[in-house]
Amino acid sequence: MAVLAPPAPRVRQSRRTFGTIGDVHSELLDSDLGAAFRAGHEDALAEAYRRWSRLVHATALRATGDAEDAADITQAVFVNAWRGHATYRPEAGSLPGWLMTITRRRIADHWESRSREARTRTAVEAVAPAQEHAPAEVDRIATQMVLADELDRLGDPARRIVRMAFYDDLTHRQIADQLQMPIGTVKSHIRRSLDRLRARMVVDDAAL
Amino acid sequence: MQHCDPTTLALAALGEPIEPDEEAHLQGCEQCLTEAAELLEVVTVGREAPPELPEVPEHVWTGIQSELGLLGAPDGSAAAVTTLPAPAAPADDAPDHDRPAPVVPLRGRRRGLFTVGAIAAAAGALIGGTVVWAALDNGSAPGAPAERLVAQAVLDPLSDAVAQPGEADVLDSPDGQVIRVDARALPQRDGFYEVWLIDTGVTKLVALGALPAGSVGTFTVPPGVSIEDYPVVDISLEPLDGDPGHSKESLMRGVLEV
């Protein structure tokens, strides 16, 4: 049977010969991948994992503080997502947004089971409902990781410049000095990068 | 005075000092404050984030494969899944594999503290503090239409293999313009289908992405690309030859009408 091949990752960069596609940083557009994922192409699962497993895992790791739990949650998220691939609706939100929704549920389940264990252990002892603060806290962690993820995707020199501004606490002048770059270039990288981080934050928050 | 330069607002959000006249304007301008407060939120959350996401242990992927039974599927269709594409690690800095992401403390802001404090305080006073961020996404406010139809095209079959026309809808969504392509009439063929926007002279093309046979796909119209300039929607059958160009084998085509 002739089966249509799943959309293989393609090098978008070469499309620039048409001069019409701006700052495309992914090989395969996320929207294409979302459609292929929904349609159940197994390559799409591998590609989604390649793109977003670090985001899912980092969120779980920071939320639980435990490497083993984080690995279990990451596995559960992708297994759940794949089993429910037909329920993903690309028009309702991005695939990473959807994966992060599942991640937050799995983290909540994890805490719920931990608090059940704690209640069992302490028997009659009154135990305050554990992790009441959890959802808001997980939201915050998820947003942090989404930003870290997007920062990772910026590409140099923008990524390097933003890291220097965020984590090395350098001014744009100091960055321009260190990288021997015109001040205006550094400033425009900062501006455009913050805009892009903001856009991703809004999109993924909306999806959560 | 004029509104603050966007770059100035970005620097202010990072804690850099800005010119006194811009600072004075910022204090009283809701538009600039809103912008600055949003950027400040990005900077604040970004600085709390780890500089890099840690690598995922390799056994997680194999665990997923075995739990889903994707290894050695009888029909061989899962063969490609066993070779996971290499992770896109940043080229210039080696990731730290085993260490959990450290919680990065908020550094004391040495510079421009007044500006950052002023943005936060004044934004709170003027536009209600924590609601700033929530209010930003007003595109999805209750009752507001999430998507608006701006153009449509009937995609005429250009091949005998296609029995029925398809459709393309261009929608304005909160996340930008998208095009929804209904090509359920396309048959299963070797290769894959690619959706394009083409100009009226048929000299310039924009590739939107791959569309599985028999499906409805939604694609982002790249920012800066206008459907007025590229009104032709085209679906081609592309061989798996790695050539990113159009195969010249179009199976459906139509012109968008606004």
XYZ file of C-alpha atoms in Angstrom:
466
model
C 0.000 0.000 0.000
C 1.328 3.372 -0.874
C 1.304 5.314 2.346
C 1.944 9.002 2.411
C 5.193 9.461 4.264
C 4.979 11.498 7.454
C 6.252 15.002 6.995
C 9.954 14.550 7.392
C 11.835 17.364 9.086
C 13.051 19.585 6.334
C 15.649 22.258 6.321
C 13.589 25.411 6.250
C 16.641 27.577 5.941
C 17.015 26.681 2.289
C 13.571 28.111 1.702
C 15.163 31.497 2.162
C 16.048 31.385 -1.470
C 12.527 32.703 -1.928
C 13.384 35.542 0.380
C 9.973 35.648 1.944
C 10.251 33.680 5.138
C 11.582 35.692 7.979
C 13.112 34.385 11.136
C 12.154 30.731 10.834
C 14.122 28.858 13.429
C 12.524 25.434 13.302
C 13.126 22.929 10.572
C 9.501 21.943 10.487
C 6.917 24.471 11.558
C 5.344 23.662 14.904
C 1.908 23.836 13.287
C 2.861 21.112 10.787
C 4.213 18.985 13.564
C 1.012 19.480 15.550
C -1.058 18.269 12.603
C 1.181 15.250 12.061
C 1.046 14.459 15.777
C -2.716 14.603 15.812
C -2.827 12.398 12.741
C -0.735 9.831 14.605
C 2.484 9.790 12.581
C 5.012 8.133 14.831
C 7.798 10.333 13.519
C 5.864 13.250 14.936
C 6.091 11.738 18.407
C 9.866 11.439 18.077
C 10.118 14.979 16.790
C 7.848 16.360 19.531
C 9.978 14.548 22.077
C 13.143 15.960 20.557
C 11.766 19.478 20.718
C 9.934 19.558 24.002
C 11.066 16.762 26.290
C 13.597 19.090 27.911
C 10.850 21.595 28.647
C 8.564 18.946 30.144
C 11.382 17.313 32.083
C 12.806 20.573 33.452
C 9.361 21.606 34.680
C 8.835 18.265 36.400
C 12.332 18.359 37.836
C 11.941 21.757 39.383
C 8.431 21.010 40.614
C 9.375 17.723 42.300
C 13.060 18.277 42.990
C 13.631 14.605 42.315
C 15.400 13.235 39.238
C 13.588 9.896 39.287
C 10.149 11.458 39.689
C 10.942 13.925 36.915
C 11.898 11.085 34.563
C 8.701 9.183 35.444
C 6.537 12.249 34.872
C 8.227 13.007 31.549
C 7.624 9.466 30.362
C 3.989 9.596 31.518
C 3.399 12.907 29.734
C 4.553 11.637 26.348
C 2.802 8.294 26.772
C -0.456 10.072 27.694
C -0.058 12.548 24.862
C 0.530 9.838 22.305
C -2.355 7.691 23.469
C -4.560 10.778 23.257
C -3.033 12.196 20.077
C -6.388 12.283 18.328
C -7.791 14.530 21.077
C -5.173 17.203 20.463
C -6.793 20.095 18.637
C -4.209 22.222 16.836
C -6.704 25.056 16.469
C -7.120 25.268 20.253
C -3.451 25.780 21.061
C 0.118 24.858 20.334
C 1.433 21.330 20.787
C 3.966 22.398 23.454
C 1.142 24.235 25.238
C -0.910 21.057 25.229
C 2.054 18.989 26.428
C 2.567 21.460 29.256
C -1.089 21.133 30.260
C -0.577 17.379 30.547
C 2.670 17.977 32.433
C 0.908 20.112 35.018
C -1.746 17.446 35.504
C 0.855 14.727 35.981
C 2.706 16.915 38.496
C -0.552 17.538 40.356
C -1.224 13.765 40.376
C 2.263 13.171 41.695
C 1.729 15.582 44.568
C -1.692 14.165 45.257
C -0.281 10.654 45.587
C 2.536 11.952 47.768
C 0.094 13.624 50.088
C -2.014 10.447 50.206
C 1.072 8.484 51.183
C 1.842 11.053 53.844
C -1.680 10.810 55.220
C -1.459 7.036 55.333
C 1.878 7.130 57.049
C 0.813 9.532 59.720
C -2.430 7.629 60.287
C -4.664 9.607 62.610
C -2.346 12.548 62.741
C -3.959 15.547 61.164
C -2.130 16.424 58.012
C -2.678 19.723 56.359
C -3.704 19.271 52.735
C -0.285 19.139 51.186
C 0.758 21.478 48.417
C -2.302 23.704 48.488
C -0.156 26.233 46.713
C 0.778 23.755 44.048
C -1.169 24.899 40.980
C 0.010 28.497 41.115
C 3.531 27.363 41.874
C 3.533 24.922 38.970
C 2.195 27.641 36.677
C 5.093 29.816 37.660
C 7.631 27.041 37.161
C 6.064 26.141 33.809
C 6.314 29.745 32.643
C 9.945 29.924 33.747
C 10.782 26.783 31.807
C 8.889 27.952 28.738
C 11.010 31.103 28.768
C 14.206 29.090 29.245
C 13.117 26.917 26.340
C 12.430 29.892 24.091
C 15.696 31.508 25.130
C 17.428 28.330 24.043
C 15.787 28.654 20.636
C 16.811 32.246 20.048
C 20.014 31.417 18.246
C 23.216 33.347 18.585
C 24.139 36.078 18.993
C 20.712 36.942 20.445
C 20.770 34.038 22.897
C 24.216 34.941 24.123
C 23.327 38.609 24.505
C 20.161 37.882 26.477
C 22.006 35.442 28.735
C 24.610 38.090 29.472
C 21.889 40.617 30.244
C 19.821 38.194 32.345
C 22.370 36.138 34.207
C 25.624 38.056 34.097
C 23.859 41.279 34.923
C 25.708 43.232 32.246
C 24.518 46.462 30.669
C 24.057 46.653 26.923
C 27.251 48.729 26.731
C 29.262 46.117 28.610
C 27.839 43.402 26.356
C 28.722 45.402 23.235
C 32.252 45.826 24.621
C 32.708 42.157 25.399
C 31.321 40.926 22.106
C 32.904 43.784 20.155
C 29.577 44.553 18.582
C 27.969 47.896 17.766
C 25.809 49.142 20.648
C 22.829 49.554 18.332
C 23.046 45.904 17.285
C 23.088 44.731 20.887
C 20.143 46.960 21.747
C 18.075 45.713 18.856
C 18.850 42.084 19.697
C 17.718 42.728 23.261
C 14.539 44.385 22.154
C 13.589 41.748 19.596
C 14.481 38.881 21.897
C 12.386 40.223 24.769
C 9.489 40.632 22.338
C 9.857 37.061 21.227
C 10.076 35.737 24.781
C 6.994 37.758 25.644
C 5.102 36.369 22.660
C 5.924 32.776 23.624
C 4.925 33.461 27.221
C 1.567 34.824 26.142
C 0.890 31.984 23.721
C 1.778 29.276 26.183
C -0.003 30.944 29.080
C -3.113 31.099 26.949
C -2.737 27.415 26.217
C -2.287 26.433 29.852
C 6.733 64.273 24.421
C 6.653 61.259 22.176
C 6.196 57.778 23.557
C 9.305 56.026 24.808
C 11.391 54.235 22.249
C 10.623 50.482 22.413
C 14.284 49.679 22.924
C 14.434 52.099 25.842
C 11.571 50.245 27.499
C 13.387 46.936 27.032
C 16.509 48.333 28.660
C 14.470 49.826 31.496
C 12.886 46.435 32.103
C 16.380 44.959 32.354
C 17.183 47.490 35.052
C 19.239 49.913 33.036
C 18.828 53.615 33.740
C 16.996 55.682 31.149
C 17.017 59.387 30.357
C 15.190 61.590 32.902
C 12.705 62.943 30.350
C 11.818 59.427 29.228
C 11.479 58.359 32.819
C 9.139 61.284 33.445
C 7.033 60.379 30.440
C 6.942 56.729 31.444
C 5.554 57.575 34.879
C 2.445 59.100 33.405
C 1.857 57.161 30.202
C -0.360 54.120 30.440
C 0.654 52.813 27.040
C 4.385 52.903 27.737
C 3.906 51.603 31.268
C 1.880 48.653 30.083
C 4.568 47.830 27.578
C 7.326 48.229 30.163
C 5.437 46.165 32.748
C 5.032 43.292 30.297
C 8.718 43.370 29.459
C 9.550 43.558 33.144
C 7.504 40.416 33.712
C 9.471 38.655 30.960
C 12.769 39.751 32.516
C 11.680 38.796 36.025
C 10.472 35.322 35.073
C 13.407 34.869 32.701
C 15.892 35.604 35.472
C 14.183 33.036 37.699
C 14.529 30.446 34.948
C 17.605 28.284 34.602
C 20.021 29.595 31.960
C 19.659 26.243 30.240
C 17.286 23.314 30.457
C 19.010 20.143 31.643
C 19.244 17.146 29.329
C 16.646 14.413 29.719
C 18.100 11.033 30.752
C 18.227 8.692 27.764
C 16.204 5.948 29.422
C 13.099 8.158 29.341
C 12.756 7.862 25.558
C 13.333 4.108 25.550
C 10.793 3.830 28.373
C 8.224 5.680 26.256
C 8.894 3.451 23.267
C 8.554 0.276 25.238
C 5.448 1.442 27.118
C 3.785 2.363 23.840
C 5.002 -0.805 22.132
C 6.666 1.169 19.378
C 9.726 -1.064 19.180
C 9.616 -3.495 16.302
C 6.034 -2.945 15.308
C 4.884 -5.838 13.071
C 4.203 -3.662 10.057
C 7.609 -2.032 10.381
C 6.049 1.379 10.459
C 7.705 2.264 13.739
C 11.185 1.660 12.460
C 11.916 5.331 12.079
C 10.948 6.048 15.660
C 13.703 3.952 17.127
C 16.275 6.400 15.892
C 15.554 9.548 17.768
C 16.815 12.645 16.029
C 19.776 14.155 17.794
C 18.752 16.773 20.316
C 19.233 20.313 19.191
C 21.818 21.225 21.766
C 23.149 24.736 21.753
C 26.286 24.783 19.686
C 28.453 26.899 21.901
C 27.903 25.675 25.420
C 27.903 22.115 26.550
C 24.854 21.240 28.622
C 25.334 19.828 32.065
C 23.797 16.386 31.927
C 23.276 15.241 35.454
C 22.796 18.289 37.526
C 19.230 19.430 38.182
C 18.597 22.949 37.046
C 19.723 25.249 39.807
C 17.279 27.738 41.127
C 18.807 30.987 40.058
C 18.405 33.551 42.765
C 17.256 36.975 41.802
C 20.357 39.039 41.769
C 20.392 42.391 43.420
C 19.817 44.851 40.658
C 22.697 47.216 40.894
C 21.523 49.656 38.319
C 18.330 51.335 37.456
C 16.555 50.072 40.518
C 14.494 53.172 40.596
C 13.278 52.607 37.074
C 12.261 49.018 37.652
C 10.567 49.918 40.915
C 8.902 52.841 39.216
C 7.583 50.667 36.414
C 6.162 48.158 38.837
C 4.703 50.728 41.221
C 3.329 53.079 38.617
C 1.950 50.214 36.583
C 0.244 48.989 39.722
C -1.251 52.377 40.388
C -2.307 53.088 36.853
C -3.338 49.735 35.520
C -3.819 47.523 38.498
C -0.657 45.559 39.220
C -1.061 41.874 38.778
C -3.865 42.221 36.289
C -1.417 43.715 33.828
C -0.296 40.359 32.634
C -3.722 38.810 32.502
C -5.143 41.809 30.706
C -2.561 41.446 28.006
C -4.227 38.508 26.400
C -7.386 40.414 25.674
C -7.635 38.681 22.318
C -9.144 35.705 24.074
C -11.407 37.678 26.383
C -14.769 36.003 26.931
C -17.160 36.834 24.174
C -14.451 38.051 21.850
C -14.298 36.015 18.667
C -11.139 33.919 18.763
C -10.858 33.787 14.994
C -12.179 35.940 12.211
C -12.521 34.813 8.625
C -10.727 37.225 6.310
C -10.440 35.370 3.005
C -11.528 32.171 1.313
C -10.587 30.140 -1.701
C -11.955 27.113 -3.501
C -9.074 24.870 -4.481
C -9.757 23.422 -7.901
C -8.409 19.976 -8.717
C -5.600 20.104 -11.258
C -5.299 16.367 -11.590
C -7.684 13.585 -12.478
C -6.593 11.872 -9.298
C -8.468 14.499 -7.268
C -12.209 14.038 -7.406
C -13.385 17.051 -5.446
C -12.232 20.610 -4.834
C -10.682 21.641 -1.539
C -11.054 24.797 0.473
C -8.779 27.313 2.121
C -9.832 29.780 4.839
C -7.615 32.578 6.076
C -8.370 33.487 9.680
C -7.157 36.253 11.929
C -6.471 34.577 15.253
C -5.062 36.010 18.489
C -1.728 34.475 17.542
C -1.587 35.932 14.069
C -2.969 35.039 10.707
C -3.495 31.369 9.901
C -4.717 29.504 6.879
C -6.830 26.392 7.225
C -6.607 24.077 4.253
C -9.205 21.389 3.732
C -7.795 18.891 1.285
C -9.629 15.786 2.303
C -10.076 14.906 -1.360
C -6.348 14.389 -1.854
C -5.465 10.736 -2.403
C -2.734 8.837 -0.599
C 0.388 9.068 -2.745
C 4.098 8.498 -2.401
C 5.859 11.594 -1.161
C 3.963 14.285 0.698
C 1.755 17.259 0.072
C 3.067 20.757 0.571
C 0.958 23.891 0.883
C 2.196 27.089 -0.760
C 1.218 30.697 -1.132
C 2.108 32.078 -4.547
C 1.980 35.570 -6.017
C -0.221 36.374 -9.012
C 2.763 36.382 -11.345
C 3.576 32.862 -10.145
C 7.175 33.910 -9.648
C 7.398 33.995 -5.858
C 6.410 31.252 -3.422
C 6.103 30.851 0.300
C 6.136 27.284 1.620
C 3.679 26.864 4.479
C 4.312 23.246 5.360
C 3.369 19.644 4.844
C -0.205 18.435 4.827
C -1.040 14.774 5.456
C -3.286 13.247 2.778
C -6.979 13.336 3.503
C -6.695 15.890 6.282
C -7.424 19.463 7.241
C -4.280 21.391 8.147
C -3.795 24.764 9.777
C -0.703 26.765 8.903
C 0.673 30.049 10.114
C 0.875 32.768 7.505
C 4.441 33.949 8.177
C 4.482 37.439 9.678
C 5.284 39.951 6.967
C 3.674 37.847 4.263
C 0.474 39.391 2.957
C -2.215 37.295 1.327
C -2.864 40.290 -0.931
C 0.648 39.805 -2.327
C 0.382 36.007 -2.298
C -3.265 35.262 -3.044
C -2.779 31.878 -4.722
C -3.069 28.773 -2.529
C -1.384 25.778 -4.099
C -0.947 22.194 -2.971
C 1.859 20.246 -4.575
C 2.928 16.646 -4.385
C 6.556 16.617 -3.296
C 8.864 13.662 -3.779
C 11.089 12.754 -0.836
C 14.184 14.049 -2.565
C 15.262 16.696 -0.064
C 14.765 19.465 -2.594
C 12.937 22.275 -0.785
C 11.649 23.796 -4.013
C 8.247 23.305 -5.593
C 8.014 20.006 -7.524
C 5.910 21.711 -10.214
C 3.317 19.000 -9.691
C 0.320 20.895 -8.360
C -2.762 18.919 -7.447
C -4.996 21.740 -6.260
C -4.978 25.461 -6.645
C -7.257 28.392 -5.902
C -7.210 32.163 -5.502
C -8.094 33.737 -2.165
C -10.947 36.207 -2.157
C -10.930 38.720 0.659
